[in-house]
Amino acid sequence: MSREKKTAIDVIEAIEYMDNEERWKLIHELYFKYFNKEGHDYQPLDLDY
């Protein structure tokens, strides 16, 4: 993967071409990396629902 800086639009365009499962993985990882203010323990993503 390229290390060049991406714009928000570049990221959104990349997300549009992802499989739905990959989008769920992205949301899961972003939550634990940037938004987990309560300090919840990391839980592996369970896509078997």
Tab-separated table of N, CA and C in Angstrom:
chain	number	residue	atom	x	y	z
A	1	MET	N	0.833	-1.175	0.000
A	1	MET	CA	0.000	0.000	0.000
A	1	MET	C	0.878	1.239	0.000
A	2	SER	N	0.470	2.211	-0.710
A	2	SER	CA	1.203	3.462	-0.842
A	2	SER	C	1.193	4.247	0.469
A	3	ARG	N	2.292	4.909	0.768
A	3	ARG	CA	2.403	5.720	1.984
A	3	ARG	C	2.098	7.194	1.720
A	4	GLU	N	1.711	7.533	0.488
A	4	GLU	CA	1.400	8.934	0.208
A	4	GLU	C	0.126	9.336	0.934
A	5	LYS	N	0.050	10.605	1.312
A	5	LYS	CA	-1.127	11.082	2.041
A	5	LYS	C	-2.348	11.050	1.152
A	6	LYS	N	-3.458	10.663	1.750
A	6	LYS	CA	-4.737	10.586	1.044
A	6	LYS	C	-5.660	11.664	1.595
A	7	THR	N	-6.550	12.125	0.759
A	7	THR	CA	-7.573	13.058	1.214
A	7	THR	C	-8.771	12.263	1.715
A	8	ALA	N	-9.669	12.943	2.394
A	8	ALA	CA	-10.896	12.287	2.856
A	8	ALA	C	-11.674	11.739	1.667
A	9	ILE	N	-11.698	12.466	0.573
A	9	ILE	CA	-12.409	12.014	-0.629
A	9	ILE	C	-11.763	10.740	-1.170
A	10	ASP	N	-10.438	10.662	-1.169
A	10	ASP	CA	-9.744	9.445	-1.616
A	10	ASP	C	-10.158	8.241	-0.771
A	11	VAL	N	-10.241	8.449	0.531
A	11	VAL	CA	-10.611	7.362	1.437
A	11	VAL	C	-12.052	6.932	1.186
A	12	ILE	N	-12.948	7.892	1.042
A	12	ILE	CA	-14.355	7.570	0.781
A	12	ILE	C	-14.494	6.798	-0.524
A	13	GLU	N	-13.772	7.198	-1.546
A	13	GLU	CA	-13.827	6.477	-2.823
A	13	GLU	C	-13.326	5.045	-2.655
A	14	ALA	N	-12.281	4.849	-1.874
A	14	ALA	CA	-11.775	3.494	-1.632
A	14	ALA	C	-12.810	2.654	-0.887
A	15	ILE	N	-13.488	3.254	0.083
A	15	ILE	CA	-14.511	2.540	0.853
A	15	ILE	C	-15.658	2.112	-0.046
A	16	GLU	N	-16.012	2.943	-1.016
A	16	GLU	CA	-17.114	2.617	-1.922
A	16	GLU	C	-16.855	1.335	-2.706
A	17	TYR	N	-15.588	1.000	-2.929
A	17	TYR	CA	-15.248	-0.194	-3.703
A	17	TYR	C	-14.952	-1.410	-2.829
A	18	MET	N	-15.082	-1.272	-1.511
A	18	MET	CA	-14.837	-2.394	-0.600
A	18	MET	C	-16.039	-3.324	-0.558
A	19	ASP	N	-15.758	-4.591	-0.268
A	19	ASP	CA	-16.834	-5.532	0.038
A	19	ASP	C	-17.448	-5.112	1.368
A	20	ASN	N	-18.695	-5.473	1.586
A	20	ASN	CA	-19.386	-5.107	2.817
A	20	ASN	C	-18.655	-5.629	4.051
A	21	GLU	N	-18.133	-6.847	3.985
A	21	GLU	CA	-17.398	-7.413	5.121
A	21	GLU	C	-16.179	-6.563	5.465
A	22	GLU	N	-15.488	-6.081	4.445
A	22	GLU	CA	-14.317	-5.237	4.678
A	22	GLU	C	-14.712	-3.901	5.304
A	23	ARG	N	-15.866	-3.383	4.936
A	23	ARG	CA	-16.349	-2.140	5.559
A	23	ARG	C	-16.589	-2.346	7.050
A	24	TRP	N	-17.193	-3.489	7.420
A	24	TRP	CA	-17.413	-3.783	8.835
A	24	TRP	C	-16.087	-3.882	9.579
A	25	LYS	N	-15.098	-4.518	8.970
A	25	LYS	CA	-13.777	-4.621	9.594
A	25	LYS	C	-13.180	-3.234	9.802
A	26	LEU	N	-13.328	-2.369	8.811
A	26	LEU	CA	-12.795	-1.012	8.906
A	26	LEU	C	-13.449	-0.252	10.057
A	27	ILE	N	-14.778	-0.300	10.144
A	27	ILE	CA	-15.490	0.380	11.223
A	27	ILE	C	-15.027	-0.146	12.581
A	28	HIS	N	-14.896	-1.449	12.688
A	28	HIS	CA	-14.464	-2.093	13.932
A	28	HIS	C	-13.070	-1.605	14.339
A	29	GLU	N	-12.144	-1.630	13.411
A	29	GLU	CA	-10.769	-1.214	13.711
A	29	GLU	C	-10.691	0.273	14.032
A	30	LEU	N	-11.424	1.100	13.299
A	30	LEU	CA	-11.418	2.537	13.575
A	30	LEU	C	-11.963	2.830	14.965
A	31	TYR	N	-13.009	2.126	15.362
A	31	TYR	CA	-13.573	2.336	16.700
A	31	TYR	C	-12.510	2.103	17.766
A	32	PHE	N	-11.843	0.955	17.716
A	32	PHE	CA	-10.884	0.636	18.766
A	32	PHE	C	-9.624	1.493	18.681
A	33	LYS	N	-9.295	1.995	17.507
A	33	LYS	CA	-8.085	2.805	17.374
A	33	LYS	C	-8.325	4.270	17.735
A	34	TYR	N	-9.484	4.823	17.380
A	34	TYR	CA	-9.688	6.261	17.522
A	34	TYR	C	-10.848	6.689	18.418
A	35	PHE	N	-11.857	5.860	18.618
A	35	PHE	CA	-13.071	6.319	19.287
A	35	PHE	C	-13.382	5.610	20.601
A	36	ASN	N	-12.561	4.695	21.033
A	36	ASN	CA	-12.811	3.897	22.234
A	36	ASN	C	-12.418	4.686	23.486
A	37	LYS	N	-13.160	5.721	23.815
A	37	LYS	CA	-12.828	6.582	24.953
A	37	LYS	C	-13.098	5.912	26.302
A	38	GLU	N	-14.000	4.931	26.339
A	38	GLU	CA	-14.315	4.250	27.592
A	38	GLU	C	-13.291	3.179	27.940
A	39	GLY	N	-12.386	2.875	27.030
A	39	GLY	CA	-11.351	1.887	27.294
A	39	GLY	C	-11.818	0.451	27.224
A	40	HIS	N	-12.836	0.176	26.417
A	40	HIS	CA	-13.288	-1.204	26.249
A	40	HIS	C	-12.140	-2.065	25.745
A	41	ASP	N	-12.083	-3.291	26.230
A	41	ASP	CA	-11.068	-4.226	25.748
A	41	ASP	C	-11.340	-4.554	24.289
A	42	TYR	N	-10.265	-4.700	23.529
A	42	TYR	CA	-10.401	-5.046	22.113
A	42	TYR	C	-11.055	-6.408	21.987
A	43	GLN	N	-12.050	-6.495	21.149
A	43	GLN	CA	-12.738	-7.750	20.864
A	43	GLN	C	-12.578	-8.067	19.383
A	44	PRO	N	-12.161	-9.275	19.043
A	44	PRO	CA	-12.074	-9.637	17.629
A	44	PRO	C	-13.449	-9.511	16.975
A	45	LEU	N	-13.463	-9.122	15.742
A	45	LEU	CA	-14.707	-8.954	15.003
A	45	LEU	C	-15.323	-10.315	14.715
A	46	ASP	N	-16.586	-10.475	15.062
A	46	ASP	CA	-17.315	-11.717	14.814
A	46	ASP	C	-18.312	-11.469	13.693
A	47	LEU	N	-17.997	-11.940	12.506
A	47	LEU	CA	-18.877	-11.734	11.357
A	47	LEU	C	-19.827	-12.903	11.154
A	48	ASP	N	-19.867	-13.819	12.099
A	48	ASP	CA	-20.752	-14.976	11.995
A	48	ASP	C	-22.062	-14.662	12.705
A	49	TYR	N	-22.860	-13.807	12.078
A	49	TYR	CA	-24.135	-13.407	12.688
A	49	TYR	C	-25.297	-13.863	11.869
